[in-house]
Amino acid sequence: MKPVKILAIFLSLFLGMSNIIYAQDTFSAISNANKTLKKGDYTYKIDCVDYNFILKVYNKNNKLMISLPKVYYALAGDKGFYYSTNDYNTSNTDIIYTNLTDNSSKVLYSKKSNDSGFLNAVKDDYLYFQISEGEVAEATISPVYKLNLKTGKAIKIIEDAGEIHLSDNKIFYKKTSRNKETDTLYSSDLNGKNIKVVEKFANTITVENNKLYYAAKKSDGSYFIYEINEDLSGKKQISKPFYSKYILSITSKNAKYIVEENQVEETYKMDFTSGKITKIN
């Protein structure tokens, strides 16, 4: 066999294998709020030691493979994981992928910033992430980037997003706090185009099974929880009205929120099906 042909076969196999680590895996978020996650043969844990978050990865024999300081959030897969890190000395933020099959790591994107960055999701061959660029009246501007994992090219798709959630075909987001439109909930396609206003006064967003759930604040200060399809059709109210100091979480089944009573904060859980409200602390 000719050397050129052998080289061509080798390159084909190499490039095919390099894409496998990105395209053939599914990823779940792990953070300091979700301290242990099992993915395939690996267990991901985030520990807090002396106010420092440490990401640890164990194999199926419970042997420690990797320990990374100053990592409080990662997208974990069956074969590897994505994370971001910031070097305060150089003000440089790196987005990194670590392949657990051979313990190799690759910097996918690097940017000058004092922000550690935030990884939103991996969808198909794209990684969605945020790295801050500046300030707006004490709040950080956090653009959303879309990184092509095959070509390594990253583009900015949304100028300013304080909170984002992805469905199969849409991005739902609010702008950063302190922004004059911070309460407005928007939707866009996966390229940040075709932007639409979902709700003028929205709070606490989540996406489940391509349906968006959020709390809408009314003029009297009360909240309603709404469910809506990703194409913004089929909007319906799924909760009775309630008052809250702030809302902790919303799922398709319930909401958890805090009410201040006689200068004491109490936590409640509302079940959407029954309408039952239970004090949980």
CSV table of C-alpha atoms in Angstrom, one decimal:
chain,number,residue,atom,x,y,z
A,1,MET,CA,0.0,0.0,0.0
A,2,LYS,CA,1.3,3.4,-0.9
A,3,PRO,CA,2.5,5.7,1.9
A,4,VAL,CA,0.1,8.5,0.8
A,5,LYS,CA,-2.9,6.1,1.0
A,6,ILE,CA,-1.9,4.9,4.4
A,7,LEU,CA,-1.6,8.5,5.6
A,8,ALA,CA,-5.1,9.3,4.2
A,9,ILE,CA,-6.6,6.4,6.0
A,10,PHE,CA,-4.9,7.4,9.3
A,11,LEU,CA,-6.1,11.0,9.0
A,12,SER,CA,-9.6,9.8,8.2
A,13,LEU,CA,-9.7,7.6,11.3
A,14,PHE,CA,-8.1,10.3,13.5
A,15,LEU,CA,-10.6,13.0,12.4
A,16,GLY,CA,-13.5,10.6,12.9
A,17,MET,CA,-12.4,9.8,16.4
A,18,SER,CA,-11.8,13.5,17.3
A,19,ASN,CA,-15.5,14.2,16.4
A,20,ILE,CA,-16.8,11.3,18.5
A,21,ILE,CA,-15.9,13.0,21.8
A,22,TYR,CA,-18.2,15.8,20.9
A,23,ALA,CA,-21.1,14.5,18.8
A,24,GLN,CA,-21.7,11.0,20.3
A,25,ASP,CA,-22.1,12.0,24.0
A,26,THR,CA,-24.9,13.6,26.0
A,27,PHE,CA,-24.2,16.1,28.7
A,28,SER,CA,-25.7,17.1,32.0
A,29,ALA,CA,-24.9,20.0,34.3
A,30,ILE,CA,-23.2,19.5,37.6
A,31,SER,CA,-22.7,22.4,40.0
A,32,ASN,CA,-22.3,23.2,43.7
A,33,ALA,CA,-26.1,22.9,43.9
A,34,ASN,CA,-25.9,19.5,42.3
A,35,LYS,CA,-22.9,17.9,44.0
A,36,THR,CA,-22.8,14.4,42.6
A,37,LEU,CA,-23.6,13.1,39.1
A,38,LYS,CA,-23.3,9.6,37.5
A,39,LYS,CA,-22.6,9.5,33.8
A,40,GLY,CA,-21.7,6.1,32.2
A,41,ASP,CA,-18.7,4.7,34.0
A,42,TYR,CA,-17.8,7.9,35.7
A,43,THR,CA,-19.0,9.8,38.8
A,44,TYR,CA,-18.6,13.6,39.0
A,45,LYS,CA,-18.5,15.3,42.3
A,46,ILE,CA,-18.1,19.0,43.3
A,47,ASP,CA,-16.7,19.5,46.8
A,48,CYS,CA,-16.2,22.7,48.7
A,49,VAL,CA,-12.9,22.9,50.6
A,50,ASP,CA,-11.9,26.2,52.4
A,51,TYR,CA,-14.4,28.1,50.2
A,52,ASN,CA,-12.9,26.6,47.1
A,53,PHE,CA,-14.9,24.4,44.7
A,54,ILE,CA,-13.1,21.3,43.4
A,55,LEU,CA,-14.4,19.2,40.6
A,56,LYS,CA,-13.5,15.5,41.1
A,57,VAL,CA,-14.0,12.6,38.6
A,58,TYR,CA,-14.0,9.0,39.7
A,59,ASN,CA,-14.0,5.9,37.5
A,60,LYS,CA,-16.2,2.8,37.9
A,61,ASN,CA,-13.8,1.4,40.5
A,62,ASN,CA,-14.2,4.7,42.5
A,63,LYS,CA,-10.6,5.6,41.8
A,64,LEU,CA,-10.0,9.4,41.6
A,65,MET,CA,-9.0,10.3,38.1
A,66,ILE,CA,-9.1,14.1,38.0
A,67,SER,CA,-9.2,16.8,40.6
A,68,LEU,CA,-9.7,20.4,39.3
A,69,PRO,CA,-9.7,23.4,41.7
A,70,LYS,CA,-11.9,26.5,41.2
A,71,VAL,CA,-14.4,24.6,39.0
A,72,TYR,CA,-17.9,25.1,40.4
A,73,TYR,CA,-19.9,24.1,37.2
A,74,ALA,CA,-19.4,21.6,34.4
A,75,LEU,CA,-21.2,19.8,31.6
A,76,ALA,CA,-20.6,16.2,32.3
A,77,GLY,CA,-20.8,13.3,29.7
A,78,ASP,CA,-20.2,9.6,29.5
A,79,LYS,CA,-16.8,10.1,27.9
A,80,GLY,CA,-15.7,13.5,28.9
A,81,PHE,CA,-16.7,16.9,30.2
A,82,TYR,CA,-16.6,20.7,29.4
A,83,TYR,CA,-15.7,23.3,32.0
A,84,SER,CA,-14.4,26.9,32.1
A,85,THR,CA,-11.6,28.3,34.2
A,86,ASN,CA,-10.2,31.8,34.8
A,87,ASP,CA,-6.6,32.8,35.5
A,88,TYR,CA,-6.8,35.9,37.7
A,89,ASN,CA,-3.2,36.7,37.0
A,90,THR,CA,-3.6,37.0,33.3
A,91,SER,CA,-7.4,37.8,33.2
A,92,ASN,CA,-7.9,34.9,30.8
A,93,THR,CA,-10.9,32.6,30.6
A,94,ASP,CA,-10.6,29.3,28.9
A,95,ILE,CA,-13.3,26.9,27.8
A,96,ILE,CA,-11.9,23.3,28.0
A,97,TYR,CA,-12.9,19.8,27.1
A,98,THR,CA,-11.4,16.8,28.9
A,99,ASN,CA,-11.6,13.4,27.3
A,100,LEU,CA,-11.8,10.8,30.0
A,101,THR,CA,-10.9,7.9,27.7
A,102,ASP,CA,-7.3,9.1,27.4
A,103,ASN,CA,-7.2,11.9,30.0
A,104,SER,CA,-6.4,14.5,27.3
A,105,SER,CA,-7.6,18.1,27.5
A,106,LYS,CA,-8.1,20.7,24.8
A,107,VAL,CA,-8.7,24.5,25.1
A,108,LEU,CA,-11.7,25.2,22.8
A,109,TYR,CA,-12.0,28.9,23.3
A,110,SER,CA,-10.0,31.6,25.1
A,111,LYS,CA,-11.0,35.2,26.0
A,112,LYS,CA,-9.6,38.0,28.1
A,113,SER,CA,-12.1,38.4,30.9
A,114,ASN,CA,-12.2,38.5,34.7
A,115,ASP,CA,-15.3,36.3,34.6
A,116,SER,CA,-15.0,32.5,35.0
A,117,GLY,CA,-17.6,31.9,32.3
A,118,PHE,CA,-20.7,29.8,32.3
A,119,LEU,CA,-21.5,26.8,30.1
A,120,ASN,CA,-25.2,26.6,29.1
A,121,ALA,CA,-25.6,23.5,27.0
A,122,VAL,CA,-24.2,21.2,24.3
A,123,LYS,CA,-26.6,20.7,21.4
A,124,ASP,CA,-25.7,18.6,18.4
A,125,ASP,CA,-22.2,19.9,17.4
A,126,TYR,CA,-22.4,23.2,19.3
A,127,LEU,CA,-21.6,24.4,22.7
A,128,TYR,CA,-23.5,27.4,24.1
A,129,PHE,CA,-21.7,29.5,26.8
A,130,GLN,CA,-21.4,32.9,28.3
A,131,ILE,CA,-18.3,35.1,29.2
A,132,SER,CA,-18.9,38.6,30.5
A,133,GLU,CA,-17.5,41.6,28.7
A,134,GLY,CA,-18.2,44.7,30.8
A,135,GLU,CA,-20.7,46.3,33.1
A,136,VAL,CA,-24.1,48.0,32.9
A,137,ALA,CA,-24.9,50.0,36.0
A,138,GLU,CA,-23.2,47.5,38.3
A,139,ALA,CA,-24.3,44.4,36.4
A,140,THR,CA,-22.1,42.4,34.1
A,141,ILE,CA,-23.0,42.1,30.4
A,142,SER,CA,-23.0,38.4,29.5
A,143,PRO,CA,-23.2,37.7,25.8
A,144,VAL,CA,-24.1,34.2,24.6
A,145,TYR,CA,-21.7,32.5,22.3
A,146,LYS,CA,-22.2,29.5,20.0
A,147,LEU,CA,-19.1,27.4,19.5
A,148,ASN,CA,-18.9,24.9,16.6
A,149,LEU,CA,-17.2,21.9,18.1
A,150,LYS,CA,-16.1,20.6,14.7
A,151,THR,CA,-14.5,23.8,13.3
A,152,GLY,CA,-13.6,25.5,16.6
A,153,LYS,CA,-15.3,28.8,15.5
A,154,ALA,CA,-17.3,30.7,18.0
A,155,ILE,CA,-19.8,33.5,17.3
A,156,LYS,CA,-21.7,35.9,19.5
A,157,ILE,CA,-25.4,35.2,19.1
A,158,ILE,CA,-27.0,37.3,21.9
A,159,GLU,CA,-25.5,40.5,23.2
A,160,ASP,CA,-26.8,40.4,26.8
A,161,ALA,CA,-28.4,37.6,28.7
A,162,GLY,CA,-28.6,37.2,32.4
A,163,GLU,CA,-30.3,33.8,32.4
A,164,ILE,CA,-30.9,31.5,29.5
A,165,HIS,CA,-32.6,28.2,28.9
A,166,LEU,CA,-32.6,26.1,25.7
A,167,SER,CA,-35.2,23.8,24.2
A,168,ASP,CA,-34.7,21.8,21.0
A,169,ASN,CA,-35.2,24.8,18.7
A,170,LYS,CA,-35.3,27.9,20.9
A,171,ILE,CA,-33.4,30.0,23.4
A,172,PHE,CA,-35.3,31.7,26.2
A,173,TYR,CA,-33.6,34.4,28.1
A,174,LYS,CA,-33.7,37.6,30.2
A,175,LYS,CA,-31.2,40.4,30.1
A,176,THR,CA,-28.8,41.0,33.0
A,177,SER,CA,-29.9,42.4,36.3
A,178,ARG,CA,-30.0,46.2,36.5
A,179,ASN,CA,-30.8,46.4,32.8
A,180,LYS,CA,-33.9,48.5,32.3
A,181,GLU,CA,-35.5,45.5,30.5
A,182,THR,CA,-34.4,42.9,33.1
A,183,ASP,CA,-37.9,41.6,33.7
A,184,THR,CA,-38.7,41.0,30.0
A,185,LEU,CA,-38.6,37.3,28.8
A,186,TYR,CA,-37.4,36.8,25.2
A,187,SER,CA,-37.3,33.9,22.8
A,188,SER,CA,-35.0,33.5,19.8
A,189,ASP,CA,-33.9,30.7,17.5
A,190,LEU,CA,-30.7,28.8,18.2
A,191,ASN,CA,-28.7,31.4,16.3
A,192,GLY,CA,-30.0,34.3,18.4
A,193,LYS,CA,-32.3,35.5,15.6
A,194,ASN,CA,-36.1,36.0,15.3
A,195,ILE,CA,-36.3,37.5,18.7
A,196,LYS,CA,-39.8,37.8,20.3
A,197,VAL,CA,-41.1,39.0,23.6
A,198,VAL,CA,-42.7,36.2,25.6
A,199,GLU,CA,-43.7,38.2,28.7
A,200,LYS,CA,-43.0,41.7,29.9
A,201,PHE,CA,-42.8,40.8,33.6
A,202,ALA,CA,-41.4,37.3,34.0
A,203,ASN,CA,-39.6,35.6,36.8
A,204,THR,CA,-37.9,32.2,37.3
A,205,ILE,CA,-37.7,30.3,34.0
A,206,THR,CA,-37.4,26.6,33.3
A,207,VAL,CA,-37.7,24.4,30.2
A,208,GLU,CA,-39.0,20.8,30.3
A,209,ASN,CA,-39.8,18.6,27.3
A,210,ASN,CA,-39.7,21.6,25.0
A,211,LYS,CA,-42.2,23.5,27.1
A,212,LEU,CA,-41.4,26.8,28.9
A,213,TYR,CA,-42.5,27.5,32.4
A,214,TYR,CA,-42.3,30.8,34.1
A,215,ALA,CA,-43.9,33.1,36.7
A,216,ALA,CA,-45.6,36.3,35.5
A,217,LYS,CA,-46.0,39.2,37.9
A,218,LYS,CA,-49.3,41.1,37.8
A,219,SER,CA,-50.0,44.7,38.6
A,220,ASP,CA,-51.2,43.9,42.1
A,221,GLY,CA,-47.9,42.1,42.9
A,222,SER,CA,-49.3,38.6,42.6
A,223,TYR,CA,-47.8,35.8,40.5
A,224,PHE,CA,-49.2,33.2,38.1
A,225,ILE,CA,-47.3,30.3,36.6
A,226,TYR,CA,-47.6,29.8,32.9
A,227,GLU,CA,-46.8,26.9,30.5
A,228,ILE,CA,-46.2,27.6,26.9
A,229,ASN,CA,-44.9,25.6,23.9
A,230,GLU,CA,-41.4,26.5,22.5
A,231,ASP,CA,-43.1,28.1,19.4
A,232,LEU,CA,-45.1,30.3,21.9
A,233,SER,CA,-48.4,28.5,21.1
A,234,GLY,CA,-50.7,27.0,23.7
A,235,LYS,CA,-50.1,29.4,26.6
A,236,LYS,CA,-52.0,28.4,29.7
A,237,GLN,CA,-52.1,29.3,33.3
A,238,ILE,CA,-51.2,26.3,35.5
A,239,SER,CA,-51.3,27.9,39.0
A,240,LYS,CA,-53.6,29.9,41.1
A,241,PRO,CA,-52.4,33.4,42.1
A,242,PHE,CA,-49.9,33.7,44.9
A,243,TYR,CA,-47.8,36.3,46.6
A,244,SER,CA,-44.0,35.8,47.1
A,245,LYS,CA,-40.9,37.7,48.2
A,246,TYR,CA,-39.0,35.6,45.6
A,247,ILE,CA,-39.5,32.3,43.8
A,248,LEU,CA,-36.9,29.6,44.3
A,249,SER,CA,-37.8,27.1,41.5
A,250,ILE,CA,-40.5,26.1,39.0
A,251,THR,CA,-41.0,22.7,37.4
A,252,SER,CA,-43.8,21.3,35.3
A,253,LYS,CA,-45.4,20.0,38.5
A,254,ASN,CA,-44.8,22.5,41.2
A,255,ALA,CA,-43.2,25.8,42.4
A,256,LYS,CA,-41.2,26.6,45.5
A,257,TYR,CA,-41.3,30.1,46.8
A,258,ILE,CA,-40.6,32.3,49.8
A,259,VAL,CA,-43.1,34.4,51.7
A,260,GLU,CA,-42.2,36.9,54.4
A,261,GLU,CA,-44.6,36.6,57.3
A,262,ASN,CA,-44.1,38.9,60.4
A,263,GLN,CA,-40.5,39.5,59.3
A,264,VAL,CA,-39.9,35.8,59.1
A,265,GLU,CA,-39.3,34.1,55.8
A,266,GLU,CA,-41.2,30.9,55.1
A,267,THR,CA,-40.8,28.5,52.2
A,268,TYR,CA,-43.9,27.0,50.5
A,269,LYS,CA,-44.5,24.5,47.7
A,270,MET,CA,-47.5,24.7,45.4
A,271,ASP,CA,-48.7,21.6,43.5
A,272,PHE,CA,-50.1,22.6,40.2
A,273,THR,CA,-52.4,19.6,39.7
A,274,SER,CA,-54.1,19.8,43.1
A,275,GLY,CA,-53.5,23.4,43.9
A,276,LYS,CA,-52.3,22.3,47.4
A,277,ILE,CA,-49.9,24.6,49.1
A,278,THR,CA,-47.5,23.1,51.8
A,279,LYS,CA,-45.0,24.8,54.1
A,280,ILE,CA,-41.7,23.0,53.7
A,281,ASN,CA,-39.4,24.5,56.3
